[in-house]
CSV table of C-alpha atoms in Angstrom, one decimal:
chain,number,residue,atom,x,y,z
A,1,UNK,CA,-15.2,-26.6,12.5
A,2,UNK,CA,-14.8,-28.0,9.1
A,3,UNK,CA,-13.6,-25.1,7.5
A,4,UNK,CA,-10.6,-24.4,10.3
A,5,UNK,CA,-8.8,-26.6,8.0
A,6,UNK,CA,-5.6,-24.6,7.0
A,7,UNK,CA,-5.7,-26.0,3.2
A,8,UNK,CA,-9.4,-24.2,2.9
A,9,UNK,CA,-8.7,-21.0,0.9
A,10,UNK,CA,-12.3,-20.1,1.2
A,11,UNK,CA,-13.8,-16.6,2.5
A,12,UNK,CA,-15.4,-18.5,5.5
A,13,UNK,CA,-12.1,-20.6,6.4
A,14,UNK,CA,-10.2,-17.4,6.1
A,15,UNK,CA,-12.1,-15.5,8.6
A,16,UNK,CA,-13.0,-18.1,10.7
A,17,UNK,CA,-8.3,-18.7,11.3
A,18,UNK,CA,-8.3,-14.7,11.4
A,19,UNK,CA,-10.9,-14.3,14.0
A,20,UNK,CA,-10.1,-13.8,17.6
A,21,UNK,CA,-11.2,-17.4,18.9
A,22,UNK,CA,-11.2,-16.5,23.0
A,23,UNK,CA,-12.9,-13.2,22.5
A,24,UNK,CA,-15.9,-15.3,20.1
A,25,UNK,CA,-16.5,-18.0,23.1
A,26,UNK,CA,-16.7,-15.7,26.0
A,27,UNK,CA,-19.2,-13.7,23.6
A,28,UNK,CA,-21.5,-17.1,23.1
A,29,UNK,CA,-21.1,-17.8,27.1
A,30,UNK,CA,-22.7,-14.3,27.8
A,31,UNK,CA,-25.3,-15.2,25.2
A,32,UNK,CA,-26.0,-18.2,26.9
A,33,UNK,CA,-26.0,-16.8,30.3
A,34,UNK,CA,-28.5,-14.3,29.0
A,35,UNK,CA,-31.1,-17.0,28.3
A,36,UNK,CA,-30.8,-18.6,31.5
A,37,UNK,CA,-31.0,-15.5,33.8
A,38,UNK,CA,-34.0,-14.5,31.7
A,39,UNK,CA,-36.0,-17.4,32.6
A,40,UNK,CA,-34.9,-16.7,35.9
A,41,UNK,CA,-35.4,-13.2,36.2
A,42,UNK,CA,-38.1,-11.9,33.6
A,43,UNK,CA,-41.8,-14.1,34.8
A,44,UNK,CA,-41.8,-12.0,37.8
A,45,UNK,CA,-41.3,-9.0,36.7
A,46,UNK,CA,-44.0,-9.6,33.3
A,47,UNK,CA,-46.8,-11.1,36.2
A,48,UNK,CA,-46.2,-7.7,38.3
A,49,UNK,CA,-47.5,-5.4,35.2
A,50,UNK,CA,-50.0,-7.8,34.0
A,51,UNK,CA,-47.9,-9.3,30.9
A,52,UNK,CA,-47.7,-12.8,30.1
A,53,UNK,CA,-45.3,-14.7,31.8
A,54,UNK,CA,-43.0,-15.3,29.1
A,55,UNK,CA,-43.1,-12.2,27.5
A,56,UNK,CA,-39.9,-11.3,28.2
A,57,UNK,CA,-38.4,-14.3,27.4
A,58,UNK,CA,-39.6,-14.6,24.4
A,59,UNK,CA,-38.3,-11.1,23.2
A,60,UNK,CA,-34.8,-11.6,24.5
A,61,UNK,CA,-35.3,-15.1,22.7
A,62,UNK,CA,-35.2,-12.4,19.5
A,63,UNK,CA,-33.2,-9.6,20.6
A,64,UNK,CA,-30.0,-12.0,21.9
A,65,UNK,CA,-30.6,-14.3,18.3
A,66,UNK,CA,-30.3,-11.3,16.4
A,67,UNK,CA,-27.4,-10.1,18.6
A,68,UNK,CA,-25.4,-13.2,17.9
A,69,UNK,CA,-26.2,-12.4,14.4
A,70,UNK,CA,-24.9,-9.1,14.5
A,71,UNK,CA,-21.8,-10.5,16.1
A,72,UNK,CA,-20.8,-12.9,13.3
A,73,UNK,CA,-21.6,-10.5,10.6
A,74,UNK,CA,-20.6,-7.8,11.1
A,75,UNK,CA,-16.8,-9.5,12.2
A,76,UNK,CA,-16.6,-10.6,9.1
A,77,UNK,CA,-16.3,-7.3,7.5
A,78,UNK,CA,-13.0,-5.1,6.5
A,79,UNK,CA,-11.9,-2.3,8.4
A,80,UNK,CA,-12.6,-0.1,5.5
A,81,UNK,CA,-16.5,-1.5,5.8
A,82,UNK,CA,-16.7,-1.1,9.4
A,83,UNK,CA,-15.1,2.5,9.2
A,84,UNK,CA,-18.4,3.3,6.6
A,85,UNK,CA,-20.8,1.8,8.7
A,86,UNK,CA,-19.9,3.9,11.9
A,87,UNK,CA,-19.8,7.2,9.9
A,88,UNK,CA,-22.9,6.2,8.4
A,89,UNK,CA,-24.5,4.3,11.6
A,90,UNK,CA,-23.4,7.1,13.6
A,91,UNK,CA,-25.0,10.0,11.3
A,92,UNK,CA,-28.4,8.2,11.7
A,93,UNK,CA,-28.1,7.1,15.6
A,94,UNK,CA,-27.0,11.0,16.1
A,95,UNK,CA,-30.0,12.4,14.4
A,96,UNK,CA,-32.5,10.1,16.4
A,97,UNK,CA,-31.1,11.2,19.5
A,98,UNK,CA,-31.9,14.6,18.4
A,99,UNK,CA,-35.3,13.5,17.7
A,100,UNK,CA,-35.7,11.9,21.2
A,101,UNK,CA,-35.5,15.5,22.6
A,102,UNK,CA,-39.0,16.7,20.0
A,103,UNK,CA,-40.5,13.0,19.7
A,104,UNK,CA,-39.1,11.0,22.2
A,105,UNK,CA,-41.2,8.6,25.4
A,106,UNK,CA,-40.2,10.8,28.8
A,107,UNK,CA,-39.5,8.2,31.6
A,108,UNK,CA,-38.6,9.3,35.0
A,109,UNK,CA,-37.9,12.8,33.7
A,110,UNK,CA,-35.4,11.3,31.0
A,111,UNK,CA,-36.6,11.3,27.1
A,112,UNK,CA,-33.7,8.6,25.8
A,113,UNK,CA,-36.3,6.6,23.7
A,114,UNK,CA,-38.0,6.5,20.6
A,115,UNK,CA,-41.4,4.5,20.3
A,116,UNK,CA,-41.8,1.9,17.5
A,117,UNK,CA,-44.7,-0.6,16.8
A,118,UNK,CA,-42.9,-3.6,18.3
A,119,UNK,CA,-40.6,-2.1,21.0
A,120,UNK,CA,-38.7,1.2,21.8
A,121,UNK,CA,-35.3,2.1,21.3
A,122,UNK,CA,-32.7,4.4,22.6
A,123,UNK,CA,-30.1,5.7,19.5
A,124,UNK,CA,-27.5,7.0,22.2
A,125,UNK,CA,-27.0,3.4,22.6
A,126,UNK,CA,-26.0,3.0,18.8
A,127,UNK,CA,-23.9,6.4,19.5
A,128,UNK,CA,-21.5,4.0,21.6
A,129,UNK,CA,-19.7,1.9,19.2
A,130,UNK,CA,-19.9,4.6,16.2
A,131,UNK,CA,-18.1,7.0,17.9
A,132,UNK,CA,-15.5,4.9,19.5
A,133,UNK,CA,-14.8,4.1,15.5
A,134,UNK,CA,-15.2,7.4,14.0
A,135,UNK,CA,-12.9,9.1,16.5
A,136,UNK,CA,-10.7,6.1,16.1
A,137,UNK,CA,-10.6,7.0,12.0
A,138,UNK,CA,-10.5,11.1,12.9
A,139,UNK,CA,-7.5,10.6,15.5
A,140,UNK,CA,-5.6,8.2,12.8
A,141,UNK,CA,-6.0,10.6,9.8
A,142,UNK,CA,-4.0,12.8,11.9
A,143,UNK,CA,-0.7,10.7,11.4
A,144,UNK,CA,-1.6,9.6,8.2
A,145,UNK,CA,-2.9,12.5,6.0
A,146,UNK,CA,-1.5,15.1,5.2
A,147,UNK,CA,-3.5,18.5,3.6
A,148,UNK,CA,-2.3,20.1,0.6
A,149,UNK,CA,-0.7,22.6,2.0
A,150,UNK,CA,1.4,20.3,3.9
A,151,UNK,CA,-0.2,20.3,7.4
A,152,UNK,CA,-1.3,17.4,9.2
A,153,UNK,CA,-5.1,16.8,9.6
A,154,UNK,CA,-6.6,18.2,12.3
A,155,UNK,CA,-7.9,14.7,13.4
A,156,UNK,CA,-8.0,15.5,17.3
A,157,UNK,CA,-10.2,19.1,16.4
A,158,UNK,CA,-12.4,17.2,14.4
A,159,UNK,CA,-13.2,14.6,17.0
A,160,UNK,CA,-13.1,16.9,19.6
A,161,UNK,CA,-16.1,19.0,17.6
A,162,UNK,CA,-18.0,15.2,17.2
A,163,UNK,CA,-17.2,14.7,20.9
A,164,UNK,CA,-18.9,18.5,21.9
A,165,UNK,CA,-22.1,17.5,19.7
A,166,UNK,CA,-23.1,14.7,20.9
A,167,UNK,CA,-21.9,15.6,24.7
A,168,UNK,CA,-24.8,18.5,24.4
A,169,UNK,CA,-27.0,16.0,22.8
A,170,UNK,CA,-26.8,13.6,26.1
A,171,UNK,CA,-27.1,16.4,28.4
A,172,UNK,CA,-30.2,17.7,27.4
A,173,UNK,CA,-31.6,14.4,27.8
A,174,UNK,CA,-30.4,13.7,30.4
A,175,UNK,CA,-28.1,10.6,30.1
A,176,UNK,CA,-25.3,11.4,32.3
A,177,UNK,CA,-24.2,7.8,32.6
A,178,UNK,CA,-24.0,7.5,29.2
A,179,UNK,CA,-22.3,10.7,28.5
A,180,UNK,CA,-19.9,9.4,31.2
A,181,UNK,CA,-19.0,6.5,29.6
A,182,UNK,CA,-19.0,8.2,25.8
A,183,UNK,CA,-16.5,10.9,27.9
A,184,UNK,CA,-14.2,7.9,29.6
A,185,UNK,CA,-14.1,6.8,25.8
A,186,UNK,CA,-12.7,9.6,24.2
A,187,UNK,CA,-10.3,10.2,26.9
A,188,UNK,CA,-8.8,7.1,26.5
A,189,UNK,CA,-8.6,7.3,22.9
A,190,UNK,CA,-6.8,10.6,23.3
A,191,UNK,CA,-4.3,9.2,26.2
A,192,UNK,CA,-3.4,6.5,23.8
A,193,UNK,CA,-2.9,8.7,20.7
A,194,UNK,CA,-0.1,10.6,22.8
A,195,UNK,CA,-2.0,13.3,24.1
A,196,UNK,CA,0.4,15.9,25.8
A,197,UNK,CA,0.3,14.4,29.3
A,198,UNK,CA,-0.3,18.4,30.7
A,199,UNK,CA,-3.7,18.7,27.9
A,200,UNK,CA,-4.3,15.0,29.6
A,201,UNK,CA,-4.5,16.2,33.2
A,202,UNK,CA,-6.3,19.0,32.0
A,203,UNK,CA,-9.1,17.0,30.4
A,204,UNK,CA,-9.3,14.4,33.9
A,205,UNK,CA,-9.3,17.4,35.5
A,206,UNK,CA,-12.5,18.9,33.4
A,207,UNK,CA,-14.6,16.1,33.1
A,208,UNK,CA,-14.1,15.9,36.9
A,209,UNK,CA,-15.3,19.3,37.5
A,210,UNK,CA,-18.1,18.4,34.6
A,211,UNK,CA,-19.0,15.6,37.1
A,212,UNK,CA,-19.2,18.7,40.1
A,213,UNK,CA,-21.6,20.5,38.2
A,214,UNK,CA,-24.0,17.3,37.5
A,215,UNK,CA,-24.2,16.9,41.0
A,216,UNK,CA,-25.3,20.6,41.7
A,217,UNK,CA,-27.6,20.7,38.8
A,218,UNK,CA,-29.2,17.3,37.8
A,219,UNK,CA,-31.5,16.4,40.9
A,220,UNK,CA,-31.2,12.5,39.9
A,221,UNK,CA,-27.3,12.6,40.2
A,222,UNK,CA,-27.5,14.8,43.4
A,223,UNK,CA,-29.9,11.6,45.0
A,224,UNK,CA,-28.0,9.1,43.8
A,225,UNK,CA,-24.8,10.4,45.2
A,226,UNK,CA,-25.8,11.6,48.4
A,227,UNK,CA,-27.2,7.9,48.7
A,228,UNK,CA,-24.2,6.9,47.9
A,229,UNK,CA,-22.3,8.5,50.4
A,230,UNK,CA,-24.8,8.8,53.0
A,231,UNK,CA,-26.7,5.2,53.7
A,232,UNK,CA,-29.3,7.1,55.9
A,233,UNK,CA,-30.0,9.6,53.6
A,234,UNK,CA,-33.0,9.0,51.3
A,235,UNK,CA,-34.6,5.4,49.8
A,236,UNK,CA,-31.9,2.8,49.9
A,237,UNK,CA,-34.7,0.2,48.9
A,238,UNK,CA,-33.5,-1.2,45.9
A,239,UNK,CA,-29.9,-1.5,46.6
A,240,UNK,CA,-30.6,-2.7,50.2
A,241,UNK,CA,-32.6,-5.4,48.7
A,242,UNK,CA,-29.6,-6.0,46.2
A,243,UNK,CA,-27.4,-6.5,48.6
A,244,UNK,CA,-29.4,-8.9,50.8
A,245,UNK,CA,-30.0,-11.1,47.9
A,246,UNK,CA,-26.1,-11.5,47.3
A,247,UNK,CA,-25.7,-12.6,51.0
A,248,UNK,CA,-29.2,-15.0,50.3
A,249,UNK,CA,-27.2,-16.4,47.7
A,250,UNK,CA,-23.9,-17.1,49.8
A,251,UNK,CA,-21.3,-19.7,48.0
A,252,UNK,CA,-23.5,-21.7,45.5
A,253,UNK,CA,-26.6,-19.7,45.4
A,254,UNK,CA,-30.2,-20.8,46.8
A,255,UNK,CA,-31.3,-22.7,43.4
A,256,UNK,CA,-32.9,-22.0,40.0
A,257,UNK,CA,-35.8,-20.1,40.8
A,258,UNK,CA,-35.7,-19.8,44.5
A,259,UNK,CA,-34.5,-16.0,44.2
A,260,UNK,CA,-36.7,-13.6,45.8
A,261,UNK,CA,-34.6,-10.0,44.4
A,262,UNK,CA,-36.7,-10.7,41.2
A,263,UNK,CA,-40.1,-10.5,43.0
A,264,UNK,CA,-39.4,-7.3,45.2
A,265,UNK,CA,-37.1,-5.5,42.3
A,266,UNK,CA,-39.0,-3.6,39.3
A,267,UNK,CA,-35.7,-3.8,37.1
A,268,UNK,CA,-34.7,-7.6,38.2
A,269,UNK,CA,-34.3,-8.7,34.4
A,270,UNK,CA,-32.4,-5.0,33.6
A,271,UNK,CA,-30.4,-3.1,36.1
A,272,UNK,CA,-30.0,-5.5,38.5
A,273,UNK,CA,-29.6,-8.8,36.5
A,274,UNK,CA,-26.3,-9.4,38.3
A,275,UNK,CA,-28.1,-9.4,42.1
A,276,UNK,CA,-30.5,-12.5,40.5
A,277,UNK,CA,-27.5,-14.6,39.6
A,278,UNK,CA,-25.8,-13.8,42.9
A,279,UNK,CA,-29.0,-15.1,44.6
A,280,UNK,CA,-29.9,-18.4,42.3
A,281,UNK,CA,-26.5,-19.0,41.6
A,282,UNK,CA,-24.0,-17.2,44.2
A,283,UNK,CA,-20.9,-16.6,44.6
A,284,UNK,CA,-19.5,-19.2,42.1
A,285,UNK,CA,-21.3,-17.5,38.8
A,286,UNK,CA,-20.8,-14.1,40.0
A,287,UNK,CA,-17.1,-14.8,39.7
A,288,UNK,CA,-17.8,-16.8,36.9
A,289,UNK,CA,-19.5,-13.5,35.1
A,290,UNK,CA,-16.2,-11.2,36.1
A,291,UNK,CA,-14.2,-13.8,34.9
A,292,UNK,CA,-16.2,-14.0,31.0
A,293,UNK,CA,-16.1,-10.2,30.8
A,294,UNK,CA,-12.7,-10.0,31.9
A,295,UNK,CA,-11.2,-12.6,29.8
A,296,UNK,CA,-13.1,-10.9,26.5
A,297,UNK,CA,-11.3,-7.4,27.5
A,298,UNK,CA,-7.9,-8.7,27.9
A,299,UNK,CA,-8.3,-11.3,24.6
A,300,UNK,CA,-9.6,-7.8,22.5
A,301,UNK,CA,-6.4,-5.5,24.2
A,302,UNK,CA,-3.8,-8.4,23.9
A,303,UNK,CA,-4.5,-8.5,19.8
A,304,UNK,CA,-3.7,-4.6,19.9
A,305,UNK,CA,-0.5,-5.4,21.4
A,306,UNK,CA,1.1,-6.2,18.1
A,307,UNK,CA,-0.8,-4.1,15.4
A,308,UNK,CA,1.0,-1.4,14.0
A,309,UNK,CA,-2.2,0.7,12.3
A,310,UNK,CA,-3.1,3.4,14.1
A,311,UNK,CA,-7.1,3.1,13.1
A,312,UNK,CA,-7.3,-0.3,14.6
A,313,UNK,CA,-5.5,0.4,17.5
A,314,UNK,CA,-7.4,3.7,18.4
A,315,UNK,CA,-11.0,2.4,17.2
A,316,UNK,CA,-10.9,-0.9,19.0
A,317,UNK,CA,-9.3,0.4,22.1
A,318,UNK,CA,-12.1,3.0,22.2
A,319,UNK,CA,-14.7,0.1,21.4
A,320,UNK,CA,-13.5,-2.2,24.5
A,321,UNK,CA,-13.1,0.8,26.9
A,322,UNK,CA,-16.7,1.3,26.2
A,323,UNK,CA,-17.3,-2.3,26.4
A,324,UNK,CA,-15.7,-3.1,30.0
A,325,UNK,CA,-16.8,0.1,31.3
A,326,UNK,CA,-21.1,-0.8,30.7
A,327,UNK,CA,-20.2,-4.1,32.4
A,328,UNK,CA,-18.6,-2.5,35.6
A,329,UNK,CA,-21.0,0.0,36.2
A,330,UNK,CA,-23.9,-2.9,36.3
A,331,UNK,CA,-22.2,-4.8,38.0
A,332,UNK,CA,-20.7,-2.3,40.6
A,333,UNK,CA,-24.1,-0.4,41.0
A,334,UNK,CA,-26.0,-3.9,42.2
A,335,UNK,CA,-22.7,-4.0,45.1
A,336,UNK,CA,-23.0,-0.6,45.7
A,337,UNK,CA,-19.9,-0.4,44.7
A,338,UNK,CA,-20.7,3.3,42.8
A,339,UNK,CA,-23.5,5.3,42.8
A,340,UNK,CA,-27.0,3.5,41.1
A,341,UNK,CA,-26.9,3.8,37.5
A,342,UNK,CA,-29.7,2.5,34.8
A,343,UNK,CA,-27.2,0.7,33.2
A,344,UNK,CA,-27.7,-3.2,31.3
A,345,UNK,CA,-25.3,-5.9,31.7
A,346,UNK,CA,-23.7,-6.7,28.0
A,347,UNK,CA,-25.5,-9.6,26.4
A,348,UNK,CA,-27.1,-10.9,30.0
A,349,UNK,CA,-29.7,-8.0,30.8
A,350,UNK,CA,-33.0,-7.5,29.3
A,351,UNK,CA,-33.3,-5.0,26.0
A,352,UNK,CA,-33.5,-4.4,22.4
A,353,UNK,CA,-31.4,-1.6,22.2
A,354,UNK,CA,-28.6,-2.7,24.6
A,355,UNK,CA,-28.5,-6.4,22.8
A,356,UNK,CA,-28.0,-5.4,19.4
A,357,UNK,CA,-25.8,-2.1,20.4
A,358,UNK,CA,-23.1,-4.4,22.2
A,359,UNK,CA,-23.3,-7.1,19.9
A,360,UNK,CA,-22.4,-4.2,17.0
A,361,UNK,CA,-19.5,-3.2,19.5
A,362,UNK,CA,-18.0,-6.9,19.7
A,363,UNK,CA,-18.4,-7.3,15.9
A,364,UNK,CA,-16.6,-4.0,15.5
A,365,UNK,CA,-13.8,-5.1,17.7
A,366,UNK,CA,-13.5,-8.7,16.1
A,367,UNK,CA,-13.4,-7.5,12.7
A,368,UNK,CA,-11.1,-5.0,13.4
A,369,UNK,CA,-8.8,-7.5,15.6
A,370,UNK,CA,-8.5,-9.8,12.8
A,371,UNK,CA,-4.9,-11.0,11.7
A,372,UNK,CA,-5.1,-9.2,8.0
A,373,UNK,CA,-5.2,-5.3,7.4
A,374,UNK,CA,-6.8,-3.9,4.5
A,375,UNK,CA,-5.9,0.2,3.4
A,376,UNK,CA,-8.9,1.8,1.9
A,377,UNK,CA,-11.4,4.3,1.8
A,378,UNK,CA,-12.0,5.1,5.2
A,379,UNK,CA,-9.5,2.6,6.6
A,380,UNK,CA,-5.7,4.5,6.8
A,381,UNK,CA,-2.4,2.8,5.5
A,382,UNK,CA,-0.1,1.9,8.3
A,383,UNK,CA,1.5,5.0,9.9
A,384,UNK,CA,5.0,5.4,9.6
A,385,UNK,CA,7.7,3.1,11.7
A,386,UNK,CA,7.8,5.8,14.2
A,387,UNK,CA,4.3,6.7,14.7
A,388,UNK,CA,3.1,2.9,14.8
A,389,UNK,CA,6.2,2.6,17.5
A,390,UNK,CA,4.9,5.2,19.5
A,391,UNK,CA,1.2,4.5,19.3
A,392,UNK,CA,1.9,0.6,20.6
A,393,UNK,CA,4.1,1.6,23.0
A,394,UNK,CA,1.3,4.5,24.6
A,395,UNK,CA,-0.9,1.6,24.7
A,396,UNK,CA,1.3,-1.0,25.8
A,397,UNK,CA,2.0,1.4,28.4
A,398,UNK,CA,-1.8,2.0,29.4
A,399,UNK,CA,-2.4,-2.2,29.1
A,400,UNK,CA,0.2,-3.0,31.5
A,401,UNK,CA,-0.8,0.0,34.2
């Protein structure tokens, strides 16, 4: 780019040298493979309910432009911006999940959406990214302020309280994947924070045994586990048919648009993006997929590696985790890997909500990752030599395992 050159003092030039180069590119490669599994994936699925055939296509045309949008803009941000927008962002996606439960569409027993004039959208999917940040900022101002009467803030309380709210919030729902992923999150935040490694095995140990009580009570996670578990217990259809179109697809795939998954599968352009590439395009670009999302993870967590403020290190841990974790459970429910979960691939499956949610998650992490560090409102000072030494070592510790 014209402005990379290191004599260019401008805004642009300086974020563009800042920015996290590796992370950027796998982000436009997932873009890209988004349009081209699209136009594989989405005609069948818009002729099977009557829509026209590009429909879909045409709206993830929108939804992955704006994405990219969302993406560059918002990593050019300060931490002390991006710490406002989650409280605020988060404030607003946590009241229209409430209004989900009074006002929201009910599909297959679930109501996660909100109907607009254009399209529908699900808030909890906004809740992702805001909370990774504001319990990033809560856990921070635990080891960086300090109360008037001399005691630390109770930063792991507060977030803990946030945590408990919006935990009820996706249970009455139900989203128990989400509230999984929201849960593996937190958890992570906390272990990386130095959480007492006994209060540590006593929170694995609770949201395991929340996990048991899912099963007993929600009928959808009762099915899809006994599936799971049992392959001759209930409808196996769409994950059979999953499976059989990864072998169809063998080393190189059977061709552009010579996939059958997409005309037998209702969710072919969502849930089960991941089984059309492995038929059209095989093996190869399956690998090729891992390999993107894998290389983005690593390129956010190796920039943590030597940051000393415990709000970046917290928030964008928390953002990734959340990140990588979406990815695997796609990916891992279309090779029955775990139990089937509604669950979009970042940037490649179809959706409004999921495009623009991830791509506020990346631009989060980019902006946060970026070589500069700006103290302000909502964006702690660097903690003190041995706080920062701890923190990086906890996560050092949690990267290398």
């Amino acid at each position: 780019m014209a402005f990379s050159d290191r004599s260019d003092s401008s805004a642009k030039a300086q974020w563009w040298r800042s920015l996290d180069h590796v992370s950027l590119s796998c982000v436009g490669i997932l873009i890209a493979l988004g349009y081209i599994l699209m136009l594989a994936a989405s005609p069948a699925v818009a002729h099977r309910i009557g829509a026209s055939r590009n429909m879909f296509i045409l709206k993830q045309v929108v939804f992955l432009a704006l994405a990219g949008s969302v993406v560059i803009i918002t990593s050019r941000m300060s931490p002390r911006m991006i710490g406002r927008i989650a409280v605020m962002g988060g404030i607003v996606a946590l009241g229209a999940t409430f209004m989900t439960l009074v006002h929201g569409m009910e599909i297959k027993g679930a109501r996660r959406w909100i109907a607009l004039p254009l399209m529908s959208v699900q808030p909890s999917e906004f809740l992702k990214p805001c909370f990774a940040v504001v319990t990033g900022l809560l856990l921070s101002l635990r080891h960086t302020l300090r109360l008037s009467n001399g005691w630390r803030f109770p930063g792991r309380l507060v977030a803990c309280g946030v945590y408990v709210v919006i935990a009820a919030l996706l249970q009455a729902q139900p989203d128990i994947g989400m509230l999984s992923v929201i849960s593996m999150v937190f958890i992570t935040q906390l272990f990386i924070d130095g959480l007492p490694i006994i209060v540590f095995g006593m929170l694995v140990s609770a949201a395991l045994g929340a996990f048991g009580v899912a099963y007993l009570v929600f009928e959808h996670v009762h099915s899809r586990v006994q599936r799971f578990l049992h392959p001759d217990v209930g409808d196996h259809y769409q994950i059979d048919t999953s499976m059989r179109a990864f072998g169809n697809g063998g080393l190189l795939g059977r061709g552009p648009g010579e996939g059958r998954v997409k005309d037998l599968l209702p969710d072919a352009h969502a849930d089960f993006v991941f089984s059309v590439a492995g038929e059209e395009y095989g093996f190869v670009m399956c690998l090729f997929i891992i390999a993107v999302f894998t290389v983005l993870v690593f390129s956010t967590l190796n920039r943590l590696l030597e940051e000393k403020n415990p709000y970046i290190i917290l928030s964008t841990s928390g953002l990734i985790t959340g990140f990588g974790l979406q990815a695997f459970v796609n990916m891992g429910s279309s090779l029955h890997l775990i139990p089937t979960k509604g669950m979009t691939l970042p940037f490649i499956s179809y959706g409004g909500s999921s495009a623009l949610s991830v791509a506020l998650t990346i631009g989060m992490a980019l902006a946060l990752t970026r070589h500069r560090i700006q103290p302000g409102l909502f964006t702690p000072p660097p903690a003190s030599a041995e706080t920062a030494t701890r923190l990086t070592t906890s996560f050092q510790k949690g990267h290398d395992s």
